[in-house]
Amino acid sequence: MALAALMLVAVSACATPFKADVSRFQSQLPAPAGQTFAVVADDEKLEGGLEFAQYAGLVAKQMAELGYTPTRDRANADMIVRFDYGIDTGRERVRSRMSPYYDPWYGYGRFGGYGRFGGFYGGPWRYGFYDPYFDGGVNSYTVFTSGIEVKIDRAADGQRLFEGKAQALSTSNSLQYLVPNLVEAMFTDFPGNSGETVRITVAPEDK
């Protein structure tokens, strides 16, 4: 029975949803009515890269679905959407396994964040996570902090209309998996309530 319980938890872990904390602020962001926008790299080192172009396309798709109109002509765009993303190098976690249901995120506290962004959320991560990689009652795994930033400026005068950050902890360091999920989290119930940080859940990673 104990083995069956462990197997059940392991199976459920494969479908663990992706969860991100999203913080958004807005001021005079116009209701979607076909206004044009251009997505650019907030970090100039990313500008022109194929990887950035792929992720920027996800942001543009979300904006277009809201009712804004994408354009490659930055000079004539109504809004400039500045986009950035990154991930840290990870932290090794080693914990004794007392129960198959223990929560390794609990009490993790404030972490240093990654690269340009730094840590913009504090306090314990309290959602459950099952780690099937254990041997002799000891867990050893690496936890990564990933995140994105989206800033929207009015092109005519540079007025900031929106800024948001989405951050997540995961045992995956694959940006191809993490960034699309973070973008989806960012635009869930967009633009949200200004100044509110919410937990957004999206689909789990395909295995």
PDB file of C-alpha atoms in Angstrom:
ATOM      1  CA  MET A   1       0.000   0.000   0.000  1.00  0.00           C
ATOM      2  CA  ALA A   2       2.864   2.358   0.830  1.00  0.00           C
ATOM      3  CA  LEU A   3       4.440   1.675  -2.570  1.00  0.00           C
ATOM      4  CA  ALA A   4       1.113   2.267  -4.279  1.00  0.00           C
ATOM      5  CA  ALA A   5       0.759   5.599  -2.486  1.00  0.00           C
ATOM      6  CA  LEU A   6       4.243   6.664  -3.595  1.00  0.00           C
ATOM      7  CA  MET A   7       3.457   5.719  -7.188  1.00  0.00           C
ATOM      8  CA  LEU A   8       0.201   7.677  -7.052  1.00  0.00           C
ATOM      9  CA  VAL A   9       1.997  10.802  -5.836  1.00  0.00           C
ATOM     10  CA  ALA A  10       4.687  10.355  -8.490  1.00  0.00           C
ATOM     11  CA  VAL A  11       2.061  10.131 -11.228  1.00  0.00           C
ATOM     12  CA  SER A  12       0.267  13.220  -9.942  1.00  0.00           C
ATOM     13  CA  ALA A  13       3.604  15.064  -9.882  1.00  0.00           C
ATOM     14  CA  CYS A  14       3.915  14.615 -13.636  1.00  0.00           C
ATOM     15  CA  ALA A  15       0.829  16.797 -13.995  1.00  0.00           C
ATOM     16  CA  THR A  16       1.889  19.439 -11.463  1.00  0.00           C
ATOM     17  CA  PRO A  17       0.745  22.788 -12.924  1.00  0.00           C
ATOM     18  CA  PHE A  18       3.158  25.636 -13.586  1.00  0.00           C
ATOM     19  CA  LYS A  19       2.631  28.382 -11.024  1.00  0.00           C
ATOM     20  CA  ALA A  20       3.952  31.940 -11.200  1.00  0.00           C
ATOM     21  CA  ASP A  21       3.608  35.053  -9.080  1.00  0.00           C
ATOM     22  CA  VAL A  22       2.543  37.990 -11.250  1.00  0.00           C
ATOM     23  CA  SER A  23       2.765  41.642 -10.195  1.00  0.00           C
ATOM     24  CA  ARG A  24       1.228  44.285 -12.486  1.00  0.00           C
ATOM     25  CA  PHE A  25       0.862  48.078 -12.442  1.00  0.00           C
ATOM     26  CA  GLN A  26      -0.969  50.270 -14.931  1.00  0.00           C
ATOM     27  CA  SER A  27      -1.684  53.936 -15.575  1.00  0.00           C
ATOM     28  CA  GLN A  28      -3.796  55.184 -18.494  1.00  0.00           C
ATOM     29  CA  LEU A  29      -3.391  51.946 -20.442  1.00  0.00           C
ATOM     30  CA  PRO A  30      -5.912  52.384 -23.279  1.00  0.00           C
ATOM     31  CA  ALA A  31      -8.679  49.848 -23.811  1.00  0.00           C
ATOM     32  CA  PRO A  32      -7.890  47.708 -26.880  1.00  0.00           C
ATOM     33  CA  ALA A  33      -9.207  49.422 -29.992  1.00  0.00           C
ATOM     34  CA  GLY A  34      -6.675  48.472 -32.649  1.00  0.00           C
ATOM     35  CA  GLN A  35      -3.820  50.659 -31.374  1.00  0.00           C
ATOM     36  CA  THR A  36      -0.530  49.590 -32.938  1.00  0.00           C
ATOM     37  CA  PHE A  37       2.384  48.309 -30.876  1.00  0.00           C
ATOM     38  CA  ALA A  38       5.940  47.103 -31.409  1.00  0.00           C
ATOM     39  CA  VAL A  39       7.725  44.623 -29.126  1.00  0.00           C
ATOM     40  CA  VAL A  40      11.364  45.508 -28.412  1.00  0.00           C
ATOM     41  CA  ALA A  41      14.065  44.136 -26.113  1.00  0.00           C
ATOM     42  CA  ASP A  42      14.378  45.994 -22.829  1.00  0.00           C
ATOM     43  CA  ASP A  43      17.976  44.723 -22.748  1.00  0.00           C
ATOM     44  CA  GLU A  44      19.674  45.832 -25.953  1.00  0.00           C
ATOM     45  CA  LYS A  45      21.935  42.759 -25.873  1.00  0.00           C
ATOM     46  CA  LEU A  46      18.883  40.643 -26.711  1.00  0.00           C
ATOM     47  CA  GLU A  47      17.731  42.814 -29.608  1.00  0.00           C
ATOM     48  CA  GLY A  48      17.983  41.045 -32.972  1.00  0.00           C
ATOM     49  CA  GLY A  49      18.442  37.570 -31.462  1.00  0.00           C
ATOM     50  CA  LEU A  50      16.443  34.660 -32.836  1.00  0.00           C
ATOM     51  CA  GLU A  51      15.578  33.423 -29.336  1.00  0.00           C
ATOM     52  CA  PHE A  52      14.305  36.855 -28.325  1.00  0.00           C
ATOM     53  CA  ALA A  53      12.269  37.079 -31.539  1.00  0.00           C
ATOM     54  CA  GLN A  54      10.558  33.791 -30.693  1.00  0.00           C
ATOM     55  CA  TYR A  55       9.552  34.917 -27.205  1.00  0.00           C
ATOM     56  CA  ALA A  56       8.643  38.419 -28.395  1.00  0.00           C
ATOM     57  CA  GLY A  57       6.296  36.736 -30.852  1.00  0.00           C
ATOM     58  CA  LEU A  58       4.461  35.160 -27.911  1.00  0.00           C
ATOM     59  CA  VAL A  59       4.008  38.582 -26.320  1.00  0.00           C
ATOM     60  CA  ALA A  60       2.801  40.043 -29.618  1.00  0.00           C
ATOM     61  CA  LYS A  61       0.306  37.193 -30.009  1.00  0.00           C
ATOM     62  CA  GLN A  62      -1.129  37.844 -26.559  1.00  0.00           C
ATOM     63  CA  MET A  63      -1.397  41.589 -27.239  1.00  0.00           C
ATOM     64  CA  ALA A  64      -3.079  40.942 -30.589  1.00  0.00           C
ATOM     65  CA  GLU A  65      -5.616  38.626 -28.967  1.00  0.00           C
ATOM     66  CA  LEU A  66      -6.501  41.456 -26.591  1.00  0.00           C
ATOM     67  CA  GLY A  67      -7.351  43.703 -29.547  1.00  0.00           C
ATOM     68  CA  TYR A  68      -4.135  45.652 -30.182  1.00  0.00           C
ATOM     69  CA  THR A  69      -2.431  45.587 -33.605  1.00  0.00           C
ATOM     70  CA  PRO A  70       1.199  44.431 -33.969  1.00  0.00           C
ATOM     71  CA  THR A  71       3.588  46.309 -36.229  1.00  0.00           C
ATOM     72  CA  ARG A  72       7.280  46.052 -37.020  1.00  0.00           C
ATOM     73  CA  ASP A  73       7.443  49.779 -37.687  1.00  0.00           C
ATOM     74  CA  ARG A  74       8.511  51.063 -34.288  1.00  0.00           C
ATOM     75  CA  ALA A  75       8.603  54.645 -35.538  1.00  0.00           C
ATOM     76  CA  ASN A  76       4.870  54.666 -36.229  1.00  0.00           C
ATOM     77  CA  ALA A  77       3.674  52.444 -33.369  1.00  0.00           C
ATOM     78  CA  ASP A  78       1.227  53.844 -30.840  1.00  0.00           C
ATOM     79  CA  MET A  79       2.818  51.831 -28.017  1.00  0.00           C
ATOM     80  CA  ILE A  80       6.258  50.358 -27.356  1.00  0.00           C
ATOM     81  CA  VAL A  81       6.228  47.034 -25.510  1.00  0.00           C
ATOM     82  CA  ARG A  82       9.556  46.404 -23.776  1.00  0.00           C
ATOM     83  CA  PHE A  83      10.189  42.753 -22.978  1.00  0.00           C
ATOM     84  CA  ASP A  84      12.887  40.992 -20.959  1.00  0.00           C
ATOM     85  CA  TYR A  85      13.410  37.476 -19.601  1.00  0.00           C
ATOM     86  CA  GLY A  86      16.019  35.475 -17.708  1.00  0.00           C
ATOM     87  CA  ILE A  87      16.866  32.664 -15.327  1.00  0.00           C
ATOM     88  CA  ASP A  88      19.427  32.260 -12.557  1.00  0.00           C
ATOM     89  CA  THR A  89      22.079  29.543 -12.258  1.00  0.00           C
ATOM     90  CA  GLY A  90      20.069  27.594  -9.708  1.00  0.00           C
ATOM     91  CA  ARG A  91      20.482  26.582  -6.087  1.00  0.00           C
ATOM     92  CA  GLU A  92      21.184  23.064  -4.916  1.00  0.00           C
ATOM     93  CA  ARG A  93      18.725  21.698  -2.374  1.00  0.00           C
ATOM     94  CA  VAL A  94      19.418  18.653  -0.198  1.00  0.00           C
ATOM     95  CA  ARG A  95      16.731  17.596   2.258  1.00  0.00           C
ATOM     96  CA  SER A  96      16.009  14.405   4.190  1.00  0.00           C
ATOM     97  CA  ARG A  97      12.777  12.758   3.124  1.00  0.00           C
ATOM     98  CA  MET A  98      10.510  12.339   6.115  1.00  0.00           C
ATOM     99  CA  SER A  99       7.312  11.918   4.113  1.00  0.00           C
ATOM    100  CA  PRO A 100       6.422  11.544   0.410  1.00  0.00           C
ATOM    101  CA  TYR A 101       4.096  14.517   0.881  1.00  0.00           C
ATOM    102  CA  TYR A 102       6.596  17.065   2.235  1.00  0.00           C
ATOM    103  CA  ASP A 103       6.811  20.450   0.549  1.00  0.00           C
ATOM    104  CA  PRO A 104      10.346  21.579  -0.404  1.00  0.00           C
ATOM    105  CA  TRP A 105       9.164  25.067  -1.424  1.00  0.00           C
ATOM    106  CA  TYR A 106       7.837  25.905   2.043  1.00  0.00           C
ATOM    107  CA  GLY A 107      10.028  28.351   3.903  1.00  0.00           C
ATOM    108  CA  TYR A 108      12.370  28.922   0.976  1.00  0.00           C
ATOM    109  CA  GLY A 109      12.077  32.628   1.726  1.00  0.00           C
ATOM    110  CA  ARG A 110      13.531  35.458  -0.330  1.00  0.00           C
ATOM    111  CA  PHE A 111      15.892  34.409  -3.046  1.00  0.00           C
ATOM    112  CA  GLY A 112      18.408  36.547  -4.881  1.00  0.00           C
ATOM    113  CA  GLY A 113      16.564  36.412  -8.187  1.00  0.00           C
ATOM    114  CA  TYR A 114      18.436  36.192 -11.441  1.00  0.00           C
ATOM    115  CA  GLY A 115      20.566  38.414 -13.613  1.00  0.00           C
ATOM    116  CA  ARG A 116      19.199  41.886 -14.250  1.00  0.00           C
ATOM    117  CA  PHE A 117      15.964  41.499 -12.322  1.00  0.00           C
ATOM    118  CA  GLY A 118      17.048  40.553  -8.811  1.00  0.00           C
ATOM    119  CA  GLY A 119      14.475  39.189  -6.377  1.00  0.00           C
ATOM    120  CA  PHE A 120      11.142  40.951  -6.591  1.00  0.00           C
ATOM    121  CA  TYR A 121       9.110  38.584  -4.441  1.00  0.00           C
ATOM    122  CA  GLY A 122       9.742  37.467  -0.886  1.00  0.00           C
ATOM    123  CA  GLY A 123       8.234  35.080   1.619  1.00  0.00           C
ATOM    124  CA  PRO A 124       7.797  31.308   1.442  1.00  0.00           C
ATOM    125  CA  TRP A 125       6.536  29.469  -1.586  1.00  0.00           C
ATOM    126  CA  ARG A 126       3.791  27.303  -0.147  1.00  0.00           C
ATOM    127  CA  TYR A 127       2.447  25.285  -3.055  1.00  0.00           C
ATOM    128  CA  GLY A 128       3.176  21.554  -3.065  1.00  0.00           C
ATOM    129  CA  PHE A 129       5.761  19.810  -5.190  1.00  0.00           C
ATOM    130  CA  TYR A 130       6.684  16.135  -5.235  1.00  0.00           C
ATOM    131  CA  ASP A 131      10.294  15.220  -5.992  1.00  0.00           C
ATOM    132  CA  PRO A 132      10.640  11.628  -7.287  1.00  0.00           C
ATOM    133  CA  TYR A 133      14.440  11.823  -7.370  1.00  0.00           C
ATOM    134  CA  PHE A 134      15.530  10.467  -4.033  1.00  0.00           C
ATOM    135  CA  ASP A 135      17.895   7.766  -2.818  1.00  0.00           C
ATOM    136  CA  GLY A 136      18.240   6.424   0.699  1.00  0.00           C
ATOM    137  CA  GLY A 137      15.774   8.930   2.106  1.00  0.00           C
ATOM    138  CA  VAL A 138      17.696  11.999   0.858  1.00  0.00           C
ATOM    139  CA  ASN A 139      16.600  14.463  -1.848  1.00  0.00           C
ATOM    140  CA  SER A 140      19.082  16.368  -3.966  1.00  0.00           C
ATOM    141  CA  TYR A 141      17.854  18.705  -6.666  1.00  0.00           C
ATOM    142  CA  THR A 142      18.471  22.153  -8.159  1.00  0.00           C
ATOM    143  CA  VAL A 143      15.886  24.928  -7.936  1.00  0.00           C
ATOM    144  CA  PHE A 144      15.884  27.677 -10.574  1.00  0.00           C
ATOM    145  CA  THR A 145      14.312  31.151 -10.409  1.00  0.00           C
ATOM    146  CA  SER A 146      13.012  32.430 -13.746  1.00  0.00           C
ATOM    147  CA  GLY A 147      11.098  35.534 -14.691  1.00  0.00           C
ATOM    148  CA  ILE A 148       9.967  38.012 -17.309  1.00  0.00           C
ATOM    149  CA  GLU A 149       9.262  41.741 -17.379  1.00  0.00           C
ATOM    150  CA  VAL A 150       6.818  43.570 -19.662  1.00  0.00           C
ATOM    151  CA  LYS A 151       6.706  47.377 -19.878  1.00  0.00           C
ATOM    152  CA  ILE A 152       4.370  49.312 -22.150  1.00  0.00           C
ATOM    153  CA  ASP A 153       5.108  52.951 -23.008  1.00  0.00           C
ATOM    154  CA  ARG A 154       3.091  55.430 -25.050  1.00  0.00           C
ATOM    155  CA  ALA A 155       5.282  56.093 -28.072  1.00  0.00           C
ATOM    156  CA  ALA A 156       4.287  59.734 -28.505  1.00  0.00           C
ATOM    157  CA  ASP A 157       5.713  60.941 -25.202  1.00  0.00           C
ATOM    158  CA  GLY A 158       7.299  57.917 -23.504  1.00  0.00           C
ATOM    159  CA  GLN A 159       4.639  57.823 -20.778  1.00  0.00           C
ATOM    160  CA  ARG A 160       4.720  54.493 -18.917  1.00  0.00           C
ATOM    161  CA  LEU A 161       1.296  52.838 -19.251  1.00  0.00           C
ATOM    162  CA  PHE A 162       1.942  49.388 -17.828  1.00  0.00           C
ATOM    163  CA  GLU A 163       4.653  47.348 -16.177  1.00  0.00           C
ATOM    164  CA  GLY A 164       4.520  43.808 -14.914  1.00  0.00           C
ATOM    165  CA  LYS A 165       6.755  41.039 -13.616  1.00  0.00           C
ATOM    166  CA  ALA A 166       6.165  37.293 -13.469  1.00  0.00           C
ATOM    167  CA  GLN A 167       8.471  34.968 -11.525  1.00  0.00           C
ATOM    168  CA  ALA A 168       8.500  31.245 -10.816  1.00  0.00           C
ATOM    169  CA  LEU A 169      10.513  28.561  -9.049  1.00  0.00           C
ATOM    170  CA  SER A 170      11.040  25.277 -10.873  1.00  0.00           C
ATOM    171  CA  THR A 171      13.392  22.344 -11.238  1.00  0.00           C
ATOM    172  CA  SER A 172      13.474  23.078 -14.977  1.00  0.00           C
ATOM    173  CA  ASN A 173      15.987  25.528 -16.455  1.00  0.00           C
ATOM    174  CA  SER A 174      14.571  25.305 -19.973  1.00  0.00           C
ATOM    175  CA  LEU A 175      13.674  28.790 -21.172  1.00  0.00           C
ATOM    176  CA  GLN A 176      11.760  27.199 -24.061  1.00  0.00           C
ATOM    177  CA  TYR A 177       9.385  25.820 -21.422  1.00  0.00           C
ATOM    178  CA  LEU A 178       9.528  28.555 -18.810  1.00  0.00           C
ATOM    179  CA  VAL A 179       9.185  31.744 -20.876  1.00  0.00           C
ATOM    180  CA  PRO A 180       5.982  30.730 -22.731  1.00  0.00           C
ATOM    181  CA  ASN A 181       4.398  29.780 -19.401  1.00  0.00           C
ATOM    182  CA  LEU A 182       5.487  33.044 -17.783  1.00  0.00           C
ATOM    183  CA  VAL A 183       4.104  35.015 -20.750  1.00  0.00           C
ATOM    184  CA  GLU A 184       0.804  33.148 -20.465  1.00  0.00           C
ATOM    185  CA  ALA A 185       0.711  33.916 -16.742  1.00  0.00           C
ATOM    186  CA  MET A 186       1.459  37.590 -17.389  1.00  0.00           C
ATOM    187  CA  PHE A 187      -1.476  37.964 -19.787  1.00  0.00           C
ATOM    188  CA  THR A 188      -3.995  35.927 -17.800  1.00  0.00           C
ATOM    189  CA  ASP A 189      -6.795  38.347 -16.829  1.00  0.00           C
ATOM    190  CA  PHE A 190      -4.672  41.152 -18.273  1.00  0.00           C
ATOM    191  CA  PRO A 191      -4.082  43.888 -17.194  1.00  0.00           C
ATOM    192  CA  GLY A 192      -5.205  42.803 -13.722  1.00  0.00           C
ATOM    193  CA  ASN A 193      -5.624  45.067 -10.714  1.00  0.00           C
ATOM    194  CA  SER A 194      -2.867  47.655 -10.449  1.00  0.00           C
ATOM    195  CA  GLY A 195      -0.495  46.974  -7.565  1.00  0.00           C
ATOM    196  CA  GLU A 196      -1.790  43.456  -6.930  1.00  0.00           C
ATOM    197  CA  THR A 197       0.405  40.341  -6.929  1.00  0.00           C
ATOM    198  CA  VAL A 198      -1.474  37.170  -7.843  1.00  0.00           C
ATOM    199  CA  ARG A 199      -0.649  33.473  -8.205  1.00  0.00           C
ATOM    200  CA  ILE A 200      -1.370  32.287 -11.760  1.00  0.00           C
ATOM    201  CA  THR A 201      -1.575  28.580 -12.640  1.00  0.00           C
ATOM    202  CA  VAL A 202      -1.065  27.334 -16.198  1.00  0.00           C
ATOM    203  CA  ALA A 203      -0.649  23.938 -17.840  1.00  0.00           C
ATOM    204  CA  PRO A 204       2.187  21.584 -16.756  1.00  0.00           C
ATOM    205  CA  GLU A 205       5.238  20.811 -18.880  1.00  0.00           C
ATOM    206  CA  ASP A 206       4.777  18.021 -21.417  1.00  0.00           C
ATOM    207  CA  LYS A 207       6.932  15.007 -20.628  1.00  0.00           C
TER     208      LYS A 207
END
